[in-house]
PDB file of C-alpha atoms (C1' of nucleotides) in Angstrom:
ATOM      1  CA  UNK A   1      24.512 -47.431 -36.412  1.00  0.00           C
ATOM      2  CA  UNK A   2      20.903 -46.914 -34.897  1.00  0.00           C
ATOM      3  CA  UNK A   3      18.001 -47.798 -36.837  1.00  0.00           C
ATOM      4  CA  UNK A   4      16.775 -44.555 -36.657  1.00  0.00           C
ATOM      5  CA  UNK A   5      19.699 -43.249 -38.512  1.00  0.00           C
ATOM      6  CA  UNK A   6      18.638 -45.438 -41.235  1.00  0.00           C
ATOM      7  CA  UNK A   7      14.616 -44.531 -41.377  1.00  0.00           C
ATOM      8  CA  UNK A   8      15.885 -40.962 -41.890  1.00  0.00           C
ATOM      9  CA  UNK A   9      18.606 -41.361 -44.495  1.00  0.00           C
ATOM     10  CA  UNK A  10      15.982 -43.100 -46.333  1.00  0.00           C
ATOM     11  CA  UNK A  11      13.378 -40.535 -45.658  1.00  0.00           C
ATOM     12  CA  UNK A  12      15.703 -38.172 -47.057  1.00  0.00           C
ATOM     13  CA  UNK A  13      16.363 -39.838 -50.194  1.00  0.00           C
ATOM     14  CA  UNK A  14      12.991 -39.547 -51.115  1.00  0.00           C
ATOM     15  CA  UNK A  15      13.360 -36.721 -52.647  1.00  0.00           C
ATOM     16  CA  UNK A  16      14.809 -38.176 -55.313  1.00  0.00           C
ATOM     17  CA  UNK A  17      12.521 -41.101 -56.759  1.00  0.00           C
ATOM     18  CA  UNK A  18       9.886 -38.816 -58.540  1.00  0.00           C
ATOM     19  CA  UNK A  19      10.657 -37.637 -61.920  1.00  0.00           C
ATOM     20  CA  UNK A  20       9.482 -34.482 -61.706  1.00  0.00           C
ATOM     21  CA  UNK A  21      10.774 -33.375 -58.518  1.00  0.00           C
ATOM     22  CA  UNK A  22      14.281 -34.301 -60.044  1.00  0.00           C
ATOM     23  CA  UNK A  23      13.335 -32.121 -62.979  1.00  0.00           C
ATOM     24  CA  UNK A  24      12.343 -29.126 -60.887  1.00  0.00           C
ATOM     25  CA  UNK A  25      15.387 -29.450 -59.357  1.00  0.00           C
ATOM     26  CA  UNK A  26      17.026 -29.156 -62.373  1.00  0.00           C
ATOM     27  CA  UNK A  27      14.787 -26.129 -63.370  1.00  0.00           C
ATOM     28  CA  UNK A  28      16.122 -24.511 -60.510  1.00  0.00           C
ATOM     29  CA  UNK A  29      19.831 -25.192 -60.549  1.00  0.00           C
ATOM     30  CA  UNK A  30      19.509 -22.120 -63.458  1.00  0.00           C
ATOM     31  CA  UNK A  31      17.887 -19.511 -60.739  1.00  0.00           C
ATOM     32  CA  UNK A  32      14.591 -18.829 -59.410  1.00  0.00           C
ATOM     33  CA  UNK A  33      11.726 -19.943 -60.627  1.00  0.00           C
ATOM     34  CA  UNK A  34       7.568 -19.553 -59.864  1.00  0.00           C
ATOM     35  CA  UNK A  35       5.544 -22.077 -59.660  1.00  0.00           C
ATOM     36  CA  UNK A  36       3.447 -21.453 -62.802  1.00  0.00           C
ATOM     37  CA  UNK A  37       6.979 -21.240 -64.768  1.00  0.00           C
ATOM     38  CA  UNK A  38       7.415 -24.499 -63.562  1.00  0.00           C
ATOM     39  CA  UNK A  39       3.961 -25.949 -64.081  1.00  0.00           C
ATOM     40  CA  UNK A  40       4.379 -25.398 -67.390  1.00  0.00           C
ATOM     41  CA  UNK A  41       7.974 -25.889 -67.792  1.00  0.00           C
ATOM     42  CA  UNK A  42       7.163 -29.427 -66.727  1.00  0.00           C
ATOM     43  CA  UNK A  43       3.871 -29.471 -68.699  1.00  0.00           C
ATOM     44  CA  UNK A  44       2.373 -30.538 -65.147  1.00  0.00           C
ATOM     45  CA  UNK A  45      -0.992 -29.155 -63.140  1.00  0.00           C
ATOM     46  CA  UNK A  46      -0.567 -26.453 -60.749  1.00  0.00           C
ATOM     47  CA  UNK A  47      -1.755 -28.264 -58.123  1.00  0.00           C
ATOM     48  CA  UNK A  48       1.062 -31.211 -58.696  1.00  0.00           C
ATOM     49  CA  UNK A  49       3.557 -28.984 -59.345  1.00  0.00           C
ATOM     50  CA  UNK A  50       3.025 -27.351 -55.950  1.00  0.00           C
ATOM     51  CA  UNK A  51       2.800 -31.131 -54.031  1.00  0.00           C
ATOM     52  CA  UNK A  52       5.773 -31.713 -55.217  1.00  0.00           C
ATOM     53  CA  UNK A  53       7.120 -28.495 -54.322  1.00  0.00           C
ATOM     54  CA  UNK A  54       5.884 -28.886 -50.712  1.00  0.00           C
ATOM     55  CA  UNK A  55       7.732 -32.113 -50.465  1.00  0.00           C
ATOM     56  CA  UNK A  56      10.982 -30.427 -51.614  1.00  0.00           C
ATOM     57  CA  UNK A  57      10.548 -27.477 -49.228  1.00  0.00           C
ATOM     58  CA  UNK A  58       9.847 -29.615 -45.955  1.00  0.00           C
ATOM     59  CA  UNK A  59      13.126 -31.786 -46.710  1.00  0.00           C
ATOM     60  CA  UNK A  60      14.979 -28.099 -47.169  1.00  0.00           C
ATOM     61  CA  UNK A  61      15.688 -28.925 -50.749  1.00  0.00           C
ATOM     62  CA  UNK A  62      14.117 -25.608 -51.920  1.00  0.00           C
ATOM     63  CA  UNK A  63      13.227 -22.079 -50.489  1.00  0.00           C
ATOM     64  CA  UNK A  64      10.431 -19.858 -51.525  1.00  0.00           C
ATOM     65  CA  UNK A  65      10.054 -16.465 -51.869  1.00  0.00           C
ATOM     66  CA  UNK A  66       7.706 -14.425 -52.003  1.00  0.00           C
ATOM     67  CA  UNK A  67       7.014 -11.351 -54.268  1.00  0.00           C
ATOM     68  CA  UNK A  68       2.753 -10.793 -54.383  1.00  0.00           C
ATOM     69  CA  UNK A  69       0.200 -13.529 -55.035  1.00  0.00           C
ATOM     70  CA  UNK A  70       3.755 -15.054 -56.652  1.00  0.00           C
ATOM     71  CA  UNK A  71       5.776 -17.675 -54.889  1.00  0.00           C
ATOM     72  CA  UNK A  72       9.688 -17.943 -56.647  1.00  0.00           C
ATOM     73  CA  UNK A  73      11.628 -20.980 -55.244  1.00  0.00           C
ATOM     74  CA  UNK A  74      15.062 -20.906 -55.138  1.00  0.00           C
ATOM     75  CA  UNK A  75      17.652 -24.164 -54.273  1.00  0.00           C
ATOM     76  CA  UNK A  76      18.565 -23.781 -50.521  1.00  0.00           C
ATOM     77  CA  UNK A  77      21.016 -26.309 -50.535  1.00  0.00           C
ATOM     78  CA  UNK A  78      23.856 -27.197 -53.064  1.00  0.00           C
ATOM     79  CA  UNK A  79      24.915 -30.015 -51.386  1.00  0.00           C
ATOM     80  CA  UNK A  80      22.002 -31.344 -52.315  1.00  0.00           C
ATOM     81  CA  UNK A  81      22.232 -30.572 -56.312  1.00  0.00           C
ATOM     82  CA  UNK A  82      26.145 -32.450 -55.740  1.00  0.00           C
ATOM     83  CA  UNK A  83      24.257 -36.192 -54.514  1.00  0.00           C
ATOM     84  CA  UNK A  84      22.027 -35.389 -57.423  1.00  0.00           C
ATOM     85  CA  UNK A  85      24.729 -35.274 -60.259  1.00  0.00           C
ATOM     86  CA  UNK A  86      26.610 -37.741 -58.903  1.00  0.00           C
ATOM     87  CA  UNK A  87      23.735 -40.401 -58.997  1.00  0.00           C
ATOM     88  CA  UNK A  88      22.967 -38.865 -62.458  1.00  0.00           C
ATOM     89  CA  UNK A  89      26.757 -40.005 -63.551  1.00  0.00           C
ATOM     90  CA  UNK A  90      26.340 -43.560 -62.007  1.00  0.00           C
ATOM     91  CA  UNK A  91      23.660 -43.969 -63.729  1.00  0.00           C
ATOM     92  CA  UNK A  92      24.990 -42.518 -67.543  1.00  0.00           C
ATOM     93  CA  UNK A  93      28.046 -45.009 -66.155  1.00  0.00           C
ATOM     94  CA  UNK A  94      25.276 -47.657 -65.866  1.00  0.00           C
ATOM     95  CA  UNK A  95      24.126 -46.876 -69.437  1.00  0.00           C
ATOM     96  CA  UNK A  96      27.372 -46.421 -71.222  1.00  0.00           C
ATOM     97  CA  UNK A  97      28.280 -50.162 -69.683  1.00  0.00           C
ATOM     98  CA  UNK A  98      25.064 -51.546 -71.176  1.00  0.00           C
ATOM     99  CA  UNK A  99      25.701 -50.080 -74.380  1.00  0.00           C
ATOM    100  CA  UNK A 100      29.172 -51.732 -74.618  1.00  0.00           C
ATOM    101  CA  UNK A 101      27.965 -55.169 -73.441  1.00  0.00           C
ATOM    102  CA  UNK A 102      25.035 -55.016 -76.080  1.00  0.00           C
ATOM    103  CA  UNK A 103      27.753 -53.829 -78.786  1.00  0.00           C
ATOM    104  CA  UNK A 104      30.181 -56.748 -77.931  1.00  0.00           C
ATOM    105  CA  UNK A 105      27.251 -59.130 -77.616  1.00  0.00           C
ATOM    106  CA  UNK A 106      26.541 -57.641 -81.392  1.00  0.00           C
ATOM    107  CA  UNK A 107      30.068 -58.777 -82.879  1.00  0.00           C
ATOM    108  CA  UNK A 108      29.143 -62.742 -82.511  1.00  0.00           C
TER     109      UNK A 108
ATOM    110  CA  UNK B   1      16.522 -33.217 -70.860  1.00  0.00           C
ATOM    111  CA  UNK B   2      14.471 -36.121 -71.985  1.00  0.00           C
ATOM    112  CA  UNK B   3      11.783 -37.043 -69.709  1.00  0.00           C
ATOM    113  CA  UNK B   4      13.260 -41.001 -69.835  1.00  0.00           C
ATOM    114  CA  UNK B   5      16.514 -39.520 -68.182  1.00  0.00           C
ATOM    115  CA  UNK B   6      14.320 -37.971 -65.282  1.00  0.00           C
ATOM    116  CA  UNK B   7      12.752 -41.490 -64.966  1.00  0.00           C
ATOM    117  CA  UNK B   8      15.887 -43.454 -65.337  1.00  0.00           C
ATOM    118  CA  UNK B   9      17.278 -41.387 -62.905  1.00  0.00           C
ATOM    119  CA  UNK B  10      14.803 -41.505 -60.626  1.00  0.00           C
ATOM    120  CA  UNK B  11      14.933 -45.501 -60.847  1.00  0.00           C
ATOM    121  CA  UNK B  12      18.328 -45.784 -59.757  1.00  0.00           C
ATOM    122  CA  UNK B  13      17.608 -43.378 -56.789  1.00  0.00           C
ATOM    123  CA  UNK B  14      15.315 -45.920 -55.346  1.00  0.00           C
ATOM    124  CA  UNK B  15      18.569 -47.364 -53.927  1.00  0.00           C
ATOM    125  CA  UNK B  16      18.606 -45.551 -50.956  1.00  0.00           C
ATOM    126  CA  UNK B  17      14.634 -45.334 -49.933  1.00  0.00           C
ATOM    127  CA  UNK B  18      15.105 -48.139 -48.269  1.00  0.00           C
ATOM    128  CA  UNK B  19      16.789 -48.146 -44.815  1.00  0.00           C
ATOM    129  CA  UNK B  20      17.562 -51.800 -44.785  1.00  0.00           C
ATOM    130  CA  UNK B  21      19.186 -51.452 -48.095  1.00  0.00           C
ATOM    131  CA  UNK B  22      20.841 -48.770 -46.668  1.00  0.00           C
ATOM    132  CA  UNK B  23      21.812 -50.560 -43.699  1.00  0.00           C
ATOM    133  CA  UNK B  24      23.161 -53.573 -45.997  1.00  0.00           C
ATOM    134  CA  UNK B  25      25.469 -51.116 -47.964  1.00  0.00           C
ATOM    135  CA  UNK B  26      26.708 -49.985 -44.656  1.00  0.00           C
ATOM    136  CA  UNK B  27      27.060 -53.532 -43.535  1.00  0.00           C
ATOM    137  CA  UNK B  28      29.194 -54.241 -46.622  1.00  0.00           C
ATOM    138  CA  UNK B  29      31.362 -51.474 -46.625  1.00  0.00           C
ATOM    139  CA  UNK B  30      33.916 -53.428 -44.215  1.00  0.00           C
ATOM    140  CA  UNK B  31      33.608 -56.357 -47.485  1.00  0.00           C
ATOM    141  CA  UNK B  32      32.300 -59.226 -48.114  1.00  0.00           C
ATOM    142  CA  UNK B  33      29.311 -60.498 -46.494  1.00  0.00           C
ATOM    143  CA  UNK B  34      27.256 -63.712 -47.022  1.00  0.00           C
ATOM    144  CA  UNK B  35      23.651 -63.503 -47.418  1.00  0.00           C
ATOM    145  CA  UNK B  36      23.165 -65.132 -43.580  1.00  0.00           C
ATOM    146  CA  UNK B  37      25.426 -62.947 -41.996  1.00  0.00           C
ATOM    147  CA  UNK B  38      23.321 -60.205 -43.064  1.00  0.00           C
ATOM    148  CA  UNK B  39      20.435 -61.496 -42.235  1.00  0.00           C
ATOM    149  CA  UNK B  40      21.207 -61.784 -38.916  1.00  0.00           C
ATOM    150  CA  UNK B  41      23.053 -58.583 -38.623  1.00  0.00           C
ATOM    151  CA  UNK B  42      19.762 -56.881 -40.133  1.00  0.00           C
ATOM    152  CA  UNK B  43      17.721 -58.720 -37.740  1.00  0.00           C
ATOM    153  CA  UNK B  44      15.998 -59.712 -40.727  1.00  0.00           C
ATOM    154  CA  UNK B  45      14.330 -62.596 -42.349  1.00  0.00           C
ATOM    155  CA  UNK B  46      16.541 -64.300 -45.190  1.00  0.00           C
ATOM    156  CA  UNK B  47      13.840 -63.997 -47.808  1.00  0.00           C
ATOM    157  CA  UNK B  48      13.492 -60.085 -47.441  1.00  0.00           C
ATOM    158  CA  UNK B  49      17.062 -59.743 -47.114  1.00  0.00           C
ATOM    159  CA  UNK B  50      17.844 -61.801 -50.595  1.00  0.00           C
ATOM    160  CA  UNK B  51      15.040 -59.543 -52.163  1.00  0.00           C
ATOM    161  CA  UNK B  52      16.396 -56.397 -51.151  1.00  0.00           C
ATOM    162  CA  UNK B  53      19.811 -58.039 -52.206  1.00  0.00           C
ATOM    163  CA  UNK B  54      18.691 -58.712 -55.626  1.00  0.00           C
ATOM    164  CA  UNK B  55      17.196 -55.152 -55.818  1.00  0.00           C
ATOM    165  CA  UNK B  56      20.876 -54.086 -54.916  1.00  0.00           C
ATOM    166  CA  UNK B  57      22.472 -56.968 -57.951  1.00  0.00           C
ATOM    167  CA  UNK B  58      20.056 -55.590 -60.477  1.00  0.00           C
ATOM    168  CA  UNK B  59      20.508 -51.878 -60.106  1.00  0.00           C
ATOM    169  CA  UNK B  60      24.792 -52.801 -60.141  1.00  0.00           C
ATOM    170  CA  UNK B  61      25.809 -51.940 -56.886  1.00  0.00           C
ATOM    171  CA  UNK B  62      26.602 -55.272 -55.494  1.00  0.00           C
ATOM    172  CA  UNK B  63      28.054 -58.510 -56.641  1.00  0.00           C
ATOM    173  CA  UNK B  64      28.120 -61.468 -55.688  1.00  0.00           C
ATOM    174  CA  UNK B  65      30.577 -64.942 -55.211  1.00  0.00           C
ATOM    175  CA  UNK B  66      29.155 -68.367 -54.869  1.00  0.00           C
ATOM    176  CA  UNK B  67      31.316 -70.491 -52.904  1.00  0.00           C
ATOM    177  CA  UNK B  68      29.570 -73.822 -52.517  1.00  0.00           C
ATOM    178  CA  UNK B  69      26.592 -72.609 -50.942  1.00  0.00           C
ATOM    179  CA  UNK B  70      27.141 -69.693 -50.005  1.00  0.00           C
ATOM    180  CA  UNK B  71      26.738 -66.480 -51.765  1.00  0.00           C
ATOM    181  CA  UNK B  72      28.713 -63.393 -50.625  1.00  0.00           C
ATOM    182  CA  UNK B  73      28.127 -59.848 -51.594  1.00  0.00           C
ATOM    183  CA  UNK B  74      30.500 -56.747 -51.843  1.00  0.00           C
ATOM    184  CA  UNK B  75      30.181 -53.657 -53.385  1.00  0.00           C
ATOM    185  CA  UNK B  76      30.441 -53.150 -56.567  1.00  0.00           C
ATOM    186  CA  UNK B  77      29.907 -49.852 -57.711  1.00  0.00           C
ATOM    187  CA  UNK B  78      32.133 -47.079 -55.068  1.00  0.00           C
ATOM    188  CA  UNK B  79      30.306 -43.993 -56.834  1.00  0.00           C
ATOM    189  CA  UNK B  80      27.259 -45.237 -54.962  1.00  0.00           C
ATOM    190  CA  UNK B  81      28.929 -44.973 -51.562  1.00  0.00           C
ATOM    191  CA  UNK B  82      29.905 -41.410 -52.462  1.00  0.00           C
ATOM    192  CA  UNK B  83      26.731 -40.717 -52.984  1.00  0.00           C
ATOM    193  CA  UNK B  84      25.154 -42.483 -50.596  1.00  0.00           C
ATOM    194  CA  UNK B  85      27.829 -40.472 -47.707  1.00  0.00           C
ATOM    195  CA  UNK B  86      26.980 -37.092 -49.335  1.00  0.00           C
ATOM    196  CA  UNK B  87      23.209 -37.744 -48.603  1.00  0.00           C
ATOM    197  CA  UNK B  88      23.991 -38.900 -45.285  1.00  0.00           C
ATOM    198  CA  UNK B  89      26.049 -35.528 -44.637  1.00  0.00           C
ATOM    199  CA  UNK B  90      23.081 -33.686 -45.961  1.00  0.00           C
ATOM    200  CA  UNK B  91      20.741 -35.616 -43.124  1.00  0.00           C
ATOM    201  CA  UNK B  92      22.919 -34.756 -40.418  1.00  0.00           C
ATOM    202  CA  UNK B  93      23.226 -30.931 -41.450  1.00  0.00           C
ATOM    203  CA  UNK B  94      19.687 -30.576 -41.526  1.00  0.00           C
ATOM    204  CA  UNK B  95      19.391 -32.449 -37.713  1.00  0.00           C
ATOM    205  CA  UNK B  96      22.019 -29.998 -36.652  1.00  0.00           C
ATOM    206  CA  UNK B  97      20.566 -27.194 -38.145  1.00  0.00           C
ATOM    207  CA  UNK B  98      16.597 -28.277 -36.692  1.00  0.00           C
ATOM    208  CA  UNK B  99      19.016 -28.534 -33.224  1.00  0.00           C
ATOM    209  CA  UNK B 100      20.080 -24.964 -33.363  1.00  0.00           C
ATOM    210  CA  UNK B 101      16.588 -24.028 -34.205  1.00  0.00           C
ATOM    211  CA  UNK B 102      15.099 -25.649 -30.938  1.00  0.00           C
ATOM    212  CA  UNK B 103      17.938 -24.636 -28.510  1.00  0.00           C
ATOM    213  CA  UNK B 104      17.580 -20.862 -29.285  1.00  0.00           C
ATOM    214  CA  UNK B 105      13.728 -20.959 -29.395  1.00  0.00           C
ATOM    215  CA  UNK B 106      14.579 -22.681 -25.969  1.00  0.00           C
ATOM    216  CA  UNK B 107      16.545 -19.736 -24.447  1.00  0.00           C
ATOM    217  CA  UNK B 108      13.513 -17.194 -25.300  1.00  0.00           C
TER     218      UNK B 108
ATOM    219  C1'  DT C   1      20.003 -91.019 -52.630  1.00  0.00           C
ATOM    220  C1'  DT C   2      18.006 -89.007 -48.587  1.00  0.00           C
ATOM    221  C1'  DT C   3      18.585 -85.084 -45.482  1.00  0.00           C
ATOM    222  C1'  DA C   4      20.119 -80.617 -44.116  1.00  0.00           C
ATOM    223  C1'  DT C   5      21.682 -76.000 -45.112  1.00  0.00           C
ATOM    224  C1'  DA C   6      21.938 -71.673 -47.808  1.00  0.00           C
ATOM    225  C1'  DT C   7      19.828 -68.821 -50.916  1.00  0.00           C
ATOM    226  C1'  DA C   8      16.262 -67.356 -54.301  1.00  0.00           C
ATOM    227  C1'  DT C   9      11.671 -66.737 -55.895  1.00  0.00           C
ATOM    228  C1'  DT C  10       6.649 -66.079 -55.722  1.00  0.00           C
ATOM    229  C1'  DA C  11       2.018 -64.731 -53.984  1.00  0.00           C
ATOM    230  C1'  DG C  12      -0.458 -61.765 -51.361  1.00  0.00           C
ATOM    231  C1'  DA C  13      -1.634 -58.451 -47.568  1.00  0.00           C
ATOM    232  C1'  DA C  14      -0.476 -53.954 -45.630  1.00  0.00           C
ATOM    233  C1'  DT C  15       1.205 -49.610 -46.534  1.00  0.00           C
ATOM    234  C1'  DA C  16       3.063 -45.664 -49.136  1.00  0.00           C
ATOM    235  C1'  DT C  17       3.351 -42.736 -53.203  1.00  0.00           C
ATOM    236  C1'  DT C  18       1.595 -40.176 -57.117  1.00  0.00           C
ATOM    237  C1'  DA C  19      -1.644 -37.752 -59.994  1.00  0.00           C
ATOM    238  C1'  DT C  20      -6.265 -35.688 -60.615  1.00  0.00           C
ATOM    239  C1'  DA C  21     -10.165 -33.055 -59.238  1.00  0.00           C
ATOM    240  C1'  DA C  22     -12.156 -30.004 -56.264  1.00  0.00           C
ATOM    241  C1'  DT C  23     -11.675 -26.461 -53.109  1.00  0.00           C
ATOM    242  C1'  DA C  24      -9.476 -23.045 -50.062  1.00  0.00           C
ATOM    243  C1'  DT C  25      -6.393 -19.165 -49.239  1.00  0.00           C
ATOM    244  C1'  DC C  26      -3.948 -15.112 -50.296  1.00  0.00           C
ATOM    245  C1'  DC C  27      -2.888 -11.104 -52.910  1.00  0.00           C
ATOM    246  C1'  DT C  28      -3.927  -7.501 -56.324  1.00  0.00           C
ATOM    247  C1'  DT C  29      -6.716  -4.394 -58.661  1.00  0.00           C
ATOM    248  C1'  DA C  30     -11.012  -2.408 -60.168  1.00  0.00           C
TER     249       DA C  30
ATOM    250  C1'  DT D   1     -15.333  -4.962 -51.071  1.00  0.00           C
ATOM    251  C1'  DA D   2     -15.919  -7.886 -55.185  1.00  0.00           C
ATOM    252  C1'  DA D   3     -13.493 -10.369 -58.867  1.00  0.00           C
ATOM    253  C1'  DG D   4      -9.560 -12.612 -60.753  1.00  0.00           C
ATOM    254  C1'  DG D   5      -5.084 -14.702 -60.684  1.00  0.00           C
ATOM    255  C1'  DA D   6      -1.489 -17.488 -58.228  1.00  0.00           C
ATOM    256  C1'  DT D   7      -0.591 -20.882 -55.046  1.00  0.00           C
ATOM    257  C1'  DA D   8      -1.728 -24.368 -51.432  1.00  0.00           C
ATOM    258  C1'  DT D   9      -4.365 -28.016 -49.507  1.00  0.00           C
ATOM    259  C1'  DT D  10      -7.400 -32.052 -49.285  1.00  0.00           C
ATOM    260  C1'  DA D  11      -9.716 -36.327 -50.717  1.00  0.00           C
ATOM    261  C1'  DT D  12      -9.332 -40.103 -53.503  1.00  0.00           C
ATOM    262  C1'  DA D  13      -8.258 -43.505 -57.141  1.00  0.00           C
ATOM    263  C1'  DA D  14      -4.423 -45.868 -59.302  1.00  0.00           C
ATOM    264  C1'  DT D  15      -0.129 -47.704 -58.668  1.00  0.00           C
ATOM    265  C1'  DA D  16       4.156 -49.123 -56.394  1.00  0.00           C
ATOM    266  C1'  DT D  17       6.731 -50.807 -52.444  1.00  0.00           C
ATOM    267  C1'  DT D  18       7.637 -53.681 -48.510  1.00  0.00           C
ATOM    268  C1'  DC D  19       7.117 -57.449 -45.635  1.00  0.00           C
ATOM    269  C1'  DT D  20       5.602 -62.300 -44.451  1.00  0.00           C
ATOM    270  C1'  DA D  21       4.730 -66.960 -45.557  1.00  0.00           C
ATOM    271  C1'  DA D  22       5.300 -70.585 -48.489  1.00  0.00           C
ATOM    272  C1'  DT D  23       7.917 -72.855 -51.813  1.00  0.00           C
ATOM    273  C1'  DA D  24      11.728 -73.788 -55.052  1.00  0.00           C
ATOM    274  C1'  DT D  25      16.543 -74.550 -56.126  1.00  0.00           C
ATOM    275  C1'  DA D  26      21.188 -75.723 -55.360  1.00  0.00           C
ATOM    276  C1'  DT D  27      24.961 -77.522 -52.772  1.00  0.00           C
ATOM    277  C1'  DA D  28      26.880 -80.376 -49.024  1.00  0.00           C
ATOM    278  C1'  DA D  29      26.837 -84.052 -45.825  1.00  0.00           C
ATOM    279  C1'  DA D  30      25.396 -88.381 -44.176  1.00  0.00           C
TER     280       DA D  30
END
DNA sequence: TTTATATATTAGAATATTATAATATCCTTA
DNA sequence: TAAGGATATTATAATATTCTAATATATAAA
């Protein structure tokens, strides 16, 4: 497999690795929302809120729309919201495996 | 959701930002590999290879078997290749899709 | 027990990412 | 067209990540 191939998987999977961006993408999964819903819906600065949703919308995570001096971003690609929940069960999997260990570890 | 789950989840993402981890979890898909056959399949010192490897251990999605003194690795968690696939299929939309873009702005 | 081989760990330099602050742009309405 | 609200962009400080070089550890062989 070329390198390249690698460099932009990676690049991809960037969007990922922030905590907010995963939680705007979880704002969104419920519909459209602006970015000043989100700003505060994430109890983040305007001016973050919209980085982040710059990133999302040059990787083709998100789309905006919009309606006035009002931008409403939308998900653009489900696929997308599918790698997210499945990472989101490895890692509860993860947790529930620690939990057991600790609990066993407990008994003696 | 609790901000800790954003971070957590986050965390675990961190997997895949790296395209020589990525290229190791390729590399390990066939099985087993020892920590020197990656390293020269990576083109790669040994050092960064075993830290990228224990990033890999830590975060569960590879084991490993000491045999004397060797240590091989395999795969240890298959939700993560899922994953790791779907965000790959994701990539290779969007290159197709940027393709498209450029061969019909070619034809004007 | 010395030497060689395989892997792991640590320190540090180079680079990348994130958040804040300040500012710019764009749209609406008075 | 001036003022205000909504969003975007830019510079920068703080932090995190990645790689290299050096060293440590552990096993095997001589």
């Amino acid at each position: 497999m070329d390198q390249k191939v690698y460099e932009m998987h990676a690049e991809i999977c960037k969007i990922f690795t922030s905590p907010k961006r995963l939680e705007i993408i979880d704002n969104l999964r419920e519909g459209e929302r602006s970015v000043s819903q989100l700003s505060e819906s994430l109890k983040t600065s305007q001016s973050n809120v919209s980085q982040h949703l710059a990133i999302l919308r040059e990787k083709g995570v998100i789309a905006p729309r919009k309606e006035g001096s009002t931008t409403y971003y939308r998900i653009a690609n489900p696929k997308i919201l599918d790698a997210c929940r499945l990472m989101r069960e490895v890692l509860f999997e993860r947790l529930e495996k620690d939990r057991k260990i600790a609990e066993s570890a407990a008994k003696r």
